[in-house]
mmCIF file of C-alpha atoms in Angstrom:
data_model
loop_
_atom_site.group_PDB
_atom_site.id
_atom_site.type_symbol
_atom_site.label_atom_id
_atom_site.label_comp_id
_atom_site.label_asym_id
_atom_site.label_seq_id
_atom_site.Cartn_x
_atom_site.Cartn_y
_atom_site.Cartn_z
ATOM 1 C CA MET A 274 26.547 0.218 2.199
ATOM 2 C CA HIS A 275 28.043 -3.266 1.865
ATOM 3 C CA PHE A 276 31.574 -1.880 1.582
ATOM 4 C CA VAL A 277 31.012 0.294 4.652
ATOM 5 C CA ALA A 278 29.606 -2.655 6.616
ATOM 6 C CA ILE A 279 32.565 -4.856 5.626
ATOM 7 C CA ALA A 280 35.044 -2.115 6.557
ATOM 8 C CA ILE A 281 33.436 -1.659 9.987
ATOM 9 C CA PHE A 282 33.379 -5.425 10.558
ATOM 10 C CA VAL A 283 37.076 -5.863 9.690
ATOM 11 C CA PHE A 284 38.092 -2.777 11.684
ATOM 12 C CA PHE A 285 36.475 -3.955 14.908
ATOM 13 C CA GLU A 286 37.782 -7.497 14.364
ATOM 14 C CA ILE A 287 41.369 -6.240 14.062
ATOM 15 C CA LEU A 288 40.839 -3.852 16.979
ATOM 16 C CA TYR A 289 39.601 -6.702 19.176
ATOM 17 C CA LEU A 290 42.510 -8.967 18.197
ATOM 18 C CA SER A 291 44.992 -6.206 18.999
ATOM 19 C CA THR A 292 43.535 -5.861 22.503
ATOM 20 C CA GLN A 293 44.140 -9.592 22.952
ATOM 21 C CA GLY A 294 47.779 -9.219 21.925
ATOM 22 C CA VAL A 295 47.275 -10.931 18.539
ATOM 23 C CA THR A 296 49.142 -9.370 15.649
ATOM 24 C CA ARG A 297 49.159 -10.629 12.073
ATOM 25 C CA SER A 298 50.559 -9.457 8.770
ATOM 26 C CA ALA A 299 48.417 -7.511 6.316
ATOM 27 C CA LEU A 300 48.527 -10.425 3.869
ATOM 28 C CA THR A 301 47.222 -12.790 6.552
ATOM 29 C CA TYR A 302 44.320 -10.460 7.294
ATOM 30 C CA ILE A 303 43.498 -10.088 3.595
ATOM 31 C CA ILE A 304 43.474 -13.862 3.012
ATOM 32 C CA ALA A 305 41.501 -14.656 6.189
ATOM 33 C CA TYR A 306 38.798 -12.047 5.669
ATOM 34 C CA SER A 307 38.549 -12.746 1.938
ATOM 35 C CA TYR A 308 37.288 -16.286 2.432
ATOM 36 C CA GLU A 309 35.127 -15.249 5.400
ATOM 37 C CA ILE A 310 33.430 -12.521 3.353
ATOM 38 C CA ALA A 311 33.054 -14.939 0.425
ATOM 39 C CA ALA A 312 31.518 -17.517 2.768
ATOM 40 C CA PHE A 313 29.122 -14.896 4.193
ATOM 41 C CA TYR A 314 27.783 -13.897 0.765
ATOM 42 C CA PHE A 315 27.608 -17.477 -0.479
ATOM 43 C CA VAL A 316 25.495 -18.514 2.507
ATOM 44 C CA ALA A 317 23.394 -15.319 2.636
ATOM 45 C CA LEU A 318 22.681 -14.863 -1.074
ATOM 46 C CA LEU A 319 22.843 -18.354 -2.583
ATOM 47 C CA TYR A 320 22.568 -21.126 -0.023
ATOM 48 C CA LEU A 321 19.960 -19.844 2.466
ATOM 49 C CA PRO A 322 17.485 -18.265 -0.044
ATOM 50 C CA GLY A 323 17.152 -21.721 -1.596
ATOM 51 C CA VAL A 324 16.539 -23.208 1.843
ATOM 52 C CA TRP A 325 13.892 -20.598 2.763
ATOM 53 C CA SER A 326 11.967 -20.988 -0.495
ATOM 54 C CA LYS A 327 12.237 -24.783 -0.816
ATOM 55 C CA TYR A 328 11.608 -25.812 2.784
ATOM 56 C CA SER A 329 8.855 -24.430 4.980
ATOM 57 C CA ARG A 330 9.214 -26.716 7.992
ATOM 58 C CA GLU A 331 11.412 -25.390 10.765
ATOM 59 C CA TRP A 332 13.333 -28.617 11.371
ATOM 60 C CA HIS A 333 14.215 -28.850 7.668
ATOM 61 C CA ARG A 334 15.625 -25.359 7.753
ATOM 62 C CA LEU A 335 17.448 -26.044 11.035
ATOM 63 C CA PHE A 336 19.080 -29.127 9.503
ATOM 64 C CA PHE A 337 20.542 -27.166 6.592
ATOM 65 C CA ILE A 338 21.688 -24.370 8.919
ATOM 66 C CA VAL A 339 23.514 -26.889 11.134
ATOM 67 C CA LEU A 340 24.917 -28.515 7.996
ATOM 68 C CA ILE A 341 26.436 -25.298 6.621
ATOM 69 C CA ILE A 342 27.864 -24.362 10.022
ATOM 70 C CA SER A 343 29.451 -27.808 10.330
ATOM 71 C CA LEU A 344 30.902 -27.686 6.817
ATOM 72 C CA TYR A 345 32.362 -24.246 7.386
ATOM 73 C CA ALA A 346 33.834 -25.350 10.731
ATOM 74 C CA VAL A 347 35.522 -28.270 8.930
ATOM 75 C CA PHE A 348 36.819 -25.844 6.309
ATOM 76 C CA LEU A 349 38.266 -23.583 9.016
ATOM 77 C CA GLY A 350 39.881 -26.613 10.671
ATOM 78 C CA ILE A 351 41.533 -27.649 7.424
ATOM 79 C CA VAL A 352 42.791 -24.106 6.829
ATOM 80 C CA GLY A 353 44.142 -23.962 10.387
ATOM 81 C CA LEU A 354 45.986 -27.285 10.038
ATOM 82 C CA ALA A 355 47.420 -26.155 6.696
ATOM 83 C CA ASN A 356 48.739 -22.947 8.260
ATOM 84 C CA GLN A 357 50.366 -24.815 11.126
ATOM 85 C CA SER A 358 51.909 -27.318 8.708
ATOM 86 C CA LEU A 359 53.411 -24.496 6.642
ATOM 87 C CA LYS A 360 54.810 -22.757 9.712
ATOM 88 C CA GLN A 361 56.400 -25.907 11.180
ATOM 89 C CA GLY A 362 57.458 -27.428 7.872
ATOM 90 C CA LYS A 363 55.760 -30.749 8.491
ATOM 91 C CA LEU A 364 52.286 -32.248 8.073
ATOM 92 C CA ILE A 365 50.068 -31.731 11.104
ATOM 93 C CA SER A 366 46.769 -33.624 11.276
ATOM 94 C CA ASP A 367 45.937 -33.596 14.979
ATOM 95 C CA VAL A 368 43.025 -31.291 15.882
ATOM 96 C CA SER A 369 43.189 -30.033 19.450
ATOM 97 C CA ALA A 370 40.073 -29.352 21.535
ATOM 98 C CA PRO A 371 40.702 -25.555 21.684
ATOM 99 C CA MET A 372 41.131 -25.469 17.911
ATOM 100 C CA LEU A 373 37.914 -27.477 17.373
ATOM 101 C CA ILE A 374 35.937 -25.192 19.682
ATOM 102 C CA GLY A 375 37.419 -22.107 18.043
ATOM 103 C CA CYS A 376 36.482 -23.320 14.554
ATOM 104 C CA LEU A 377 32.912 -24.134 15.639
ATOM 105 C CA LEU A 378 32.461 -20.754 17.333
ATOM 106 C CA ARG A 379 33.846 -18.878 14.338
ATOM 107 C CA ALA A 380 31.685 -20.861 11.930
ATOM 108 C CA PHE A 381 28.619 -20.202 14.077
ATOM 109 C CA TYR A 382 29.436 -16.471 14.276
ATOM 110 C CA ILE A 383 29.933 -15.937 10.513
ATOM 111 C CA ASN A 384 26.879 -18.022 9.622
ATOM 112 C CA LEU A 385 24.754 -16.278 12.244
ATOM 113 C CA LEU A 386 25.477 -12.951 10.511
ATOM 114 C CA ALA A 387 24.605 -14.538 7.164
ATOM 115 C CA ILE A 388 21.359 -16.020 8.559
ATOM 116 C CA ALA A 389 20.261 -12.663 10.001
ATOM 117 C CA TYR A 390 20.997 -10.843 6.728
ATOM 118 C CA SER A 391 19.363 -13.516 4.563
ATOM 119 C CA LEU A 392 16.229 -13.700 6.741
ATOM 120 C CA GLY A 393 15.905 -9.919 6.626
ATOM 121 C CA ARG A 394 16.114 -9.892 2.815
ATOM 122 C CA PHE A 395 13.689 -12.817 2.563
ATOM 123 C CA ASN A 396 11.082 -11.243 4.869
ATOM 124 C CA ILE A 397 11.323 -7.868 3.132
ATOM 125 C CA ALA A 398 10.874 -9.542 -0.257
ATOM 126 C CA LYS A 399 7.858 -11.544 0.956
ATOM 127 C CA THR A 400 6.268 -8.452 2.508
ATOM 128 C CA LYS A 401 6.785 -6.475 -0.701
ATOM 129 C CA GLU A 402 5.413 -9.335 -2.772
ATOM 130 C CA ALA A 403 2.324 -9.623 -0.552
ATOM 131 C CA TYR A 404 1.731 -5.855 -0.731
ATOM 132 C CA GLU A 405 2.105 -5.752 -4.516
ATOM 133 C CA HIS A 406 -0.200 -8.757 -4.852
ATOM 134 C CA LYS A 407 -2.806 -7.070 -2.669
ATOM 135 C CA MET A 408 -2.607 -3.821 -4.659
ATOM 136 C CA LEU A 409 -2.847 -5.676 -7.975
ATOM 137 C CA ARG A 410 -5.838 -7.644 -6.715
ATOM 138 C CA THR A 411 -7.562 -4.491 -5.445
ATOM 139 C CA GLU A 412 -6.846 -2.696 -8.720
ATOM 140 C CA ALA A 413 -8.138 -5.660 -10.720
ATOM 141 C CA GLU A 414 -11.317 -5.857 -8.621
ATOM 142 C CA THR A 415 -11.919 -2.128 -8.981
ATOM 143 C CA LYS A 416 -11.321 -2.211 -12.730
ATOM 144 C CA MET A 417 -13.548 -5.272 -13.126
ATOM 145 C CA GLU A 418 -16.344 -3.614 -11.162
ATOM 146 C CA ASN A 419 -16.058 -0.407 -13.211
ATOM 147 C CA ASN A 420 -15.994 -2.331 -16.477
ATOM 148 C CA PHE A 421 -19.006 -4.356 -15.412
ATOM 149 C CA ILE A 422 -20.991 -1.226 -14.600
ATOM 150 C CA ARG A 423 -20.016 0.461 -17.861
ATOM 151 C CA SER A 424 -20.933 -2.587 -19.915
ATOM 152 C CA GLN A 425 -24.510 -2.683 -18.671
ATOM 153 C CA VAL A 426 -25.793 0.037 -20.968
ATOM 154 C CA SER A 427 -24.761 1.006 -24.471
ATOM 155 C CA PRO A 428 -23.718 4.683 -24.240
ATOM 156 C CA HIS A 429 -25.285 5.643 -27.579
ATOM 157 C CA LEU A 430 -28.611 4.029 -26.767
ATOM 158 C CA PHE A 431 -28.515 5.530 -23.294
ATOM 159 C CA PHE A 432 -27.883 9.108 -24.462
ATOM 160 C CA ASN A 433 -30.372 8.893 -27.315
ATOM 161 C CA SER A 434 -33.055 7.709 -24.898
ATOM 162 C CA LEU A 435 -32.280 10.443 -22.370
ATOM 163 C CA SER A 436 -32.297 13.108 -25.075
ATOM 164 C CA PHE A 437 -35.701 11.917 -26.220
ATOM 165 C CA LEU A 438 -37.031 12.000 -22.642
ATOM 166 C CA TYR A 439 -35.598 15.461 -22.068
ATOM 167 C CA THR A 440 -37.253 16.858 -25.200
ATOM 168 C CA LYS A 441 -40.620 15.267 -24.405
ATOM 169 C CA THR A 442 -40.735 16.434 -20.772
ATOM 170 C CA LEU A 443 -39.184 19.892 -21.003
ATOM 171 C CA LYS A 444 -42.460 21.774 -21.486
ATOM 172 C CA GLU A 445 -44.942 19.605 -19.621
ATOM 173 C CA THR A 446 -42.865 18.463 -16.611
ATOM 174 C CA PRO A 447 -39.776 20.643 -16.206
ATOM 175 C CA GLU A 448 -38.873 18.867 -12.945
ATOM 176 C CA VAL A 449 -38.495 15.552 -14.790
ATOM 177 C CA ALA A 450 -36.618 17.304 -17.589
ATOM 178 C CA ARG A 451 -34.224 18.743 -15.008
ATOM 179 C CA THR A 452 -33.606 15.242 -13.635
ATOM 180 C CA VAL A 453 -32.881 13.910 -17.113
ATOM 181 C CA TYR A 454 -30.552 16.841 -17.755
ATOM 182 C CA LEU A 455 -28.573 16.054 -14.603
ATOM 183 C CA LEU A 456 -28.348 12.376 -15.532
ATOM 184 C CA VAL A 457 -27.003 13.258 -18.980
ATOM 185 C CA GLY A 458 -24.335 15.525 -17.496
ATOM 186 C CA MET A 459 -23.246 12.931 -14.939
ATOM 187 C CA SER A 460 -23.121 10.141 -17.498
ATOM 188 C CA GLU A 461 -21.144 12.173 -20.027
ATOM 189 C CA TYR A 462 -18.634 13.108 -17.347
ATOM 190 C CA ALA A 463 -18.181 9.495 -16.187
ATOM 191 C CA LEU A 464 -17.746 8.137 -19.717
ATOM 192 C CA ALA A 465 -15.388 10.933 -20.778
ATOM 193 C CA ASN A 466 -13.063 10.060 -17.878
ATOM 194 C CA GLU A 467 -13.271 6.272 -17.896
ATOM 195 C CA LYS A 468 -9.545 5.511 -18.234
ATOM 196 C CA GLU A 469 -7.751 4.411 -15.056
ATOM 197 C CA ASP A 470 -5.026 7.066 -15.393
ATOM 198 C CA ASP A 471 -7.367 10.001 -16.137
ATOM 199 C CA GLN A 472 -6.805 13.219 -14.198
ATOM 200 C CA VAL A 473 -9.379 15.993 -13.887
ATOM 201 C CA LEU A 474 -9.497 19.408 -12.319
ATOM 202 C CA LEU A 475 -10.908 19.468 -8.815
ATOM 203 C CA GLU A 476 -13.366 22.122 -9.968
ATOM 204 C CA GLU A 477 -14.832 19.738 -12.572
ATOM 205 C CA ASP A 478 -15.202 16.958 -10.030
ATOM 206 C CA ILE A 479 -16.978 19.294 -7.608
ATOM 207 C CA VAL A 480 -19.484 20.176 -10.347
ATOM 208 C CA GLN A 481 -20.203 16.467 -10.685
ATOM 209 C CA MET A 482 -20.742 16.159 -6.915
ATOM 210 C CA GLN A 483 -23.149 19.109 -7.007
ATOM 211 C CA ARG A 484 -25.068 17.464 -9.839
ATOM 212 C CA TYR A 485 -25.436 14.291 -7.814
ATOM 213 C CA VAL A 486 -26.653 16.151 -4.726
ATOM 214 C CA GLU A 487 -29.127 18.158 -6.810
ATOM 215 C CA LEU A 488 -30.327 14.987 -8.539
ATOM 216 C CA GLN A 489 -31.078 13.360 -5.206
ATOM 217 C CA GLN A 490 -32.873 16.466 -3.968
ATOM 218 C CA THR A 491 -34.917 16.565 -7.183
ATOM 219 C CA LEU A 492 -35.927 12.938 -6.775
ATOM 220 C CA HIS A 493 -37.080 13.665 -3.211
ATOM 221 C CA ASN A 494 -38.810 16.973 -3.952
ATOM 222 C CA TYR A 495 -36.087 18.908 -2.114
ATOM 223 C CA ARG A 496 -37.195 17.531 1.255
ATOM 224 C CA LEU A 497 -33.797 16.142 2.229
ATOM 225 C CA HIS A 498 -31.790 18.030 4.835
ATOM 226 C CA VAL A 499 -28.340 18.049 3.263
ATOM 227 C CA THR A 500 -25.767 20.838 3.282
ATOM 228 C CA PHE A 501 -22.975 20.881 0.702
ATOM 229 C CA ASN A 502 -20.263 23.420 1.610
ATOM 230 C CA ILE A 503 -17.316 24.231 -0.654
ATOM 231 C CA ASN A 504 -14.395 26.315 0.561
ATOM 232 C CA LEU A 505 -12.012 26.884 -2.321
ATOM 233 C CA PRO A 506 -10.120 30.165 -2.765
ATOM 234 C CA GLY A 507 -11.841 31.470 -5.862
ATOM 235 C CA TYR A 508 -11.682 28.131 -7.670
ATOM 236 C CA ASP A 509 -8.263 29.233 -8.905
ATOM 237 C CA LEU A 510 -6.270 26.215 -7.736
ATOM 238 C CA ASP A 511 -5.004 23.897 -10.471
ATOM 239 C CA ILE A 512 -5.539 20.721 -8.446
ATOM 240 C CA PHE A 513 -5.680 17.529 -10.506
ATOM 241 C CA LEU A 514 -6.942 14.224 -9.177
ATOM 242 C CA PRO A 515 -8.583 11.016 -10.414
ATOM 243 C CA PRO A 516 -12.230 11.553 -11.413
ATOM 244 C CA LEU A 517 -15.087 10.695 -9.056
ATOM 245 C CA LEU A 518 -12.698 10.138 -6.168
ATOM 246 C CA PHE A 519 -15.219 11.115 -3.466
ATOM 247 C CA ILE A 520 -18.538 10.304 -5.136
ATOM 248 C CA ASN A 521 -18.909 6.941 -3.346
ATOM 249 C CA PHE A 522 -18.850 8.650 0.037
ATOM 250 C CA ILE A 523 -21.514 11.133 -1.091
ATOM 251 C CA GLU A 524 -23.633 8.264 -2.435
ATOM 252 C CA ASN A 525 -23.411 6.580 0.983
ATOM 253 C CA VAL A 526 -24.781 9.724 2.625
ATOM 254 C CA PHE A 527 -27.981 9.409 0.586
ATOM 255 C CA LYS A 528 -28.067 5.607 0.694
ATOM 256 C CA TYR A 529 -27.591 5.097 4.431
ATOM 257 C CA GLY A 530 -28.316 8.498 5.936
ATOM 258 C CA ASP A 531 -31.423 9.606 7.766
ATOM 259 C CA LEU A 532 -31.913 12.849 5.853
ATOM 260 C CA ASN A 533 -35.378 13.673 7.119
ATOM 261 C CA ASP A 534 -34.249 14.902 10.529
ATOM 262 C CA LYS A 535 -34.030 18.674 10.387
ATOM 263 C CA GLN A 536 -32.163 18.805 13.706
ATOM 264 C CA THR A 537 -29.261 16.692 12.422
ATOM 265 C CA PRO A 538 -28.811 17.486 8.714
ATOM 266 C CA ALA A 539 -26.212 15.691 6.677
ATOM 267 C CA ILE A 540 -23.099 17.754 5.964
ATOM 268 C CA ILE A 541 -20.761 17.383 3.001
ATOM 269 C CA GLU A 542 -17.743 19.684 2.927
ATOM 270 C CA MET A 543 -14.798 20.223 0.619
ATOM 271 C CA TYR A 544 -11.829 22.415 1.542
ATOM 272 C CA ALA A 545 -8.611 23.101 -0.344
ATOM 273 C CA ASN A 546 -5.605 25.358 -0.326
ATOM 274 C CA ASP A 547 -2.228 25.125 -2.007
ATOM 275 C CA ARG A 548 -1.070 22.423 0.419
ATOM 276 C CA THR A 549 -4.080 20.415 1.576
ATOM 277 C CA LEU A 550 -7.305 18.962 0.204
ATOM 278 C CA LYS A 551 -9.925 17.894 2.722
ATOM 279 C CA PHE A 552 -13.231 16.090 2.266
ATOM 280 C CA MET A 553 -15.718 15.461 5.042
ATOM 281 C CA SER A 554 -19.175 13.929 5.208
ATOM 282 C CA ARG A 555 -21.267 13.469 8.321
ATOM 283 C CA ASN A 556 -24.755 12.051 8.530
ATOM 284 C CA LYS A 557 -27.162 10.416 10.910
ATOM 285 C CA VAL A 558 -27.690 6.774 9.979
ATOM 286 C CA GLN A 559 -31.147 5.324 9.544
ATOM 287 C CA ASN A 560 -30.563 2.424 11.894
ATOM 288 C CA PHE A 561 -27.722 2.119 14.358
ATOM 289 C CA GLN A 562 -25.147 -0.374 13.095
ATOM 290 C CA PRO A 563 -22.111 -1.614 15.056
ATOM 291 C CA THR A 564 -19.878 -1.536 11.998
ATOM 292 C CA VAL A 565 -18.700 1.447 9.984
ATOM 293 C CA SER A 566 -18.250 -0.548 6.788
ATOM 294 C CA LYS A 567 -20.341 0.637 3.854
ATOM 295 C CA GLY A 568 -19.685 -2.135 1.373
ATOM 296 C CA ILE A 569 -17.401 -2.671 -1.580
ATOM 297 C CA GLY A 570 -17.938 0.829 -3.016
ATOM 298 C CA SER A 571 -16.420 2.467 0.056
ATOM 299 C CA VAL A 572 -13.593 -0.064 0.163
ATOM 300 C CA ASN A 573 -12.743 0.549 -3.498
ATOM 301 C CA ALA A 574 -12.891 4.308 -2.999
ATOM 302 C CA GLN A 575 -10.427 4.076 -0.116
ATOM 303 C CA ALA A 576 -8.168 1.798 -2.174
ATOM 304 C CA ARG A 577 -8.155 4.325 -5.057
ATOM 305 C CA ILE A 578 -7.152 7.159 -2.734
ATOM 306 C CA LYS A 579 -4.320 5.091 -1.233
ATOM 307 C CA LYS A 580 -3.225 3.956 -4.685
ATOM 308 C CA TYR A 581 -2.871 7.489 -6.054
ATOM 309 C CA PHE A 582 -1.748 9.378 -2.944
ATOM 310 C CA GLY A 583 -0.265 6.720 -0.629
ATOM 311 C CA ASP A 584 1.205 8.125 2.591
ATOM 312 C CA GLN A 585 0.179 11.622 1.524
ATOM 313 C CA SER A 586 -3.433 10.688 2.301
ATOM 314 C CA GLU A 587 -5.227 10.009 5.558
ATOM 315 C CA ILE A 588 -8.676 8.390 5.756
ATOM 316 C CA ILE A 589 -10.601 8.422 9.028
ATOM 317 C CA ILE A 590 -13.993 6.702 9.159
ATOM 318 C CA PHE A 591 -15.882 6.253 12.404
ATOM 319 C CA GLN A 592 -19.378 5.973 13.832
ATOM 320 C CA ALA A 593 -20.217 7.533 17.174
ATOM 321 C CA ASP A 594 -23.673 7.017 18.593
ATOM 322 C CA ASN A 595 -25.808 7.325 15.482
ATOM 323 C CA ILE A 596 -23.549 9.642 13.458
ATOM 324 C CA TYR A 597 -21.378 8.301 10.642
ATOM 325 C CA THR A 598 -18.355 10.447 9.699
ATOM 326 C CA VAL A 599 -15.818 10.298 6.891
ATOM 327 C CA GLU A 600 -12.748 12.554 6.986
ATOM 328 C CA ILE A 601 -10.190 12.448 4.148
ATOM 329 C CA THR A 602 -7.065 14.591 4.071
ATOM 330 C CA ILE A 603 -4.700 14.678 1.086
ATOM 331 C CA THR A 604 -1.392 16.520 1.177
ATOM 332 C CA LEU A 605 -0.805 18.176 -2.185
#
């Protein structure tokens, strides 16, 4: 791309000079454009990046820009006097007004191109750095939160206790035993897929979502009005994704939703084909809130989706009247 840009620049320069009746030898063109190209890259890649990073005040930067333009204009003046001296066979040191103006304009033109290129590179680098810093911070926060949650309970003690409760309650209170059974399944699944780069089948993750919905219904004696619809073509799609990618949104349905209104039941839907995966949840909120934010869990869940799927994902979250809706589309 640089060679093409240089070729286009030189071509139009020569074309313009020819329209003005100026003709030069090939060697003259090679020498002239060699030091102009060298000056461009020196200013754009070495001189100005140091100015941008070292000085933040505008007048400091302006001073060094004026300085480099002035120095290059002086250089062009010296080169011009040397050329005239060689042509006439005697030393020429007088700088005419047209020559001075021409050197200043040429110096300004070449350095303006260098400034534009250098600023573009600098801004792109800063934007990329800010984005990478934000993603690293989000990833670190998510990992820290997950590690904190996992460190609260020793897995062995936890499972031994749940197994004891399940055995003790199975005959006398099967409802409680069912709750314990669901907790064991959910916990085993979460701990088995605790690495950041784990990938699971969509079918396995849906089973986990169903367990969570059933657990909540069990805890509320099946009085909650929640519909969980799954539309997968025979569960025969080998779709892999990070574990528990949508569980936070389902948790928010039960945490913030008004699930006692039979007229407006909460709806959780999952749809997939060989090209698209869609998740949707819609629920009436308990109290009308002007903001659609649902805390750090929702933020982290959105960050995970964007981290793994990037521009192939679309997340739409909105609240209209008293209905909170989440729509997530992932292109496979």
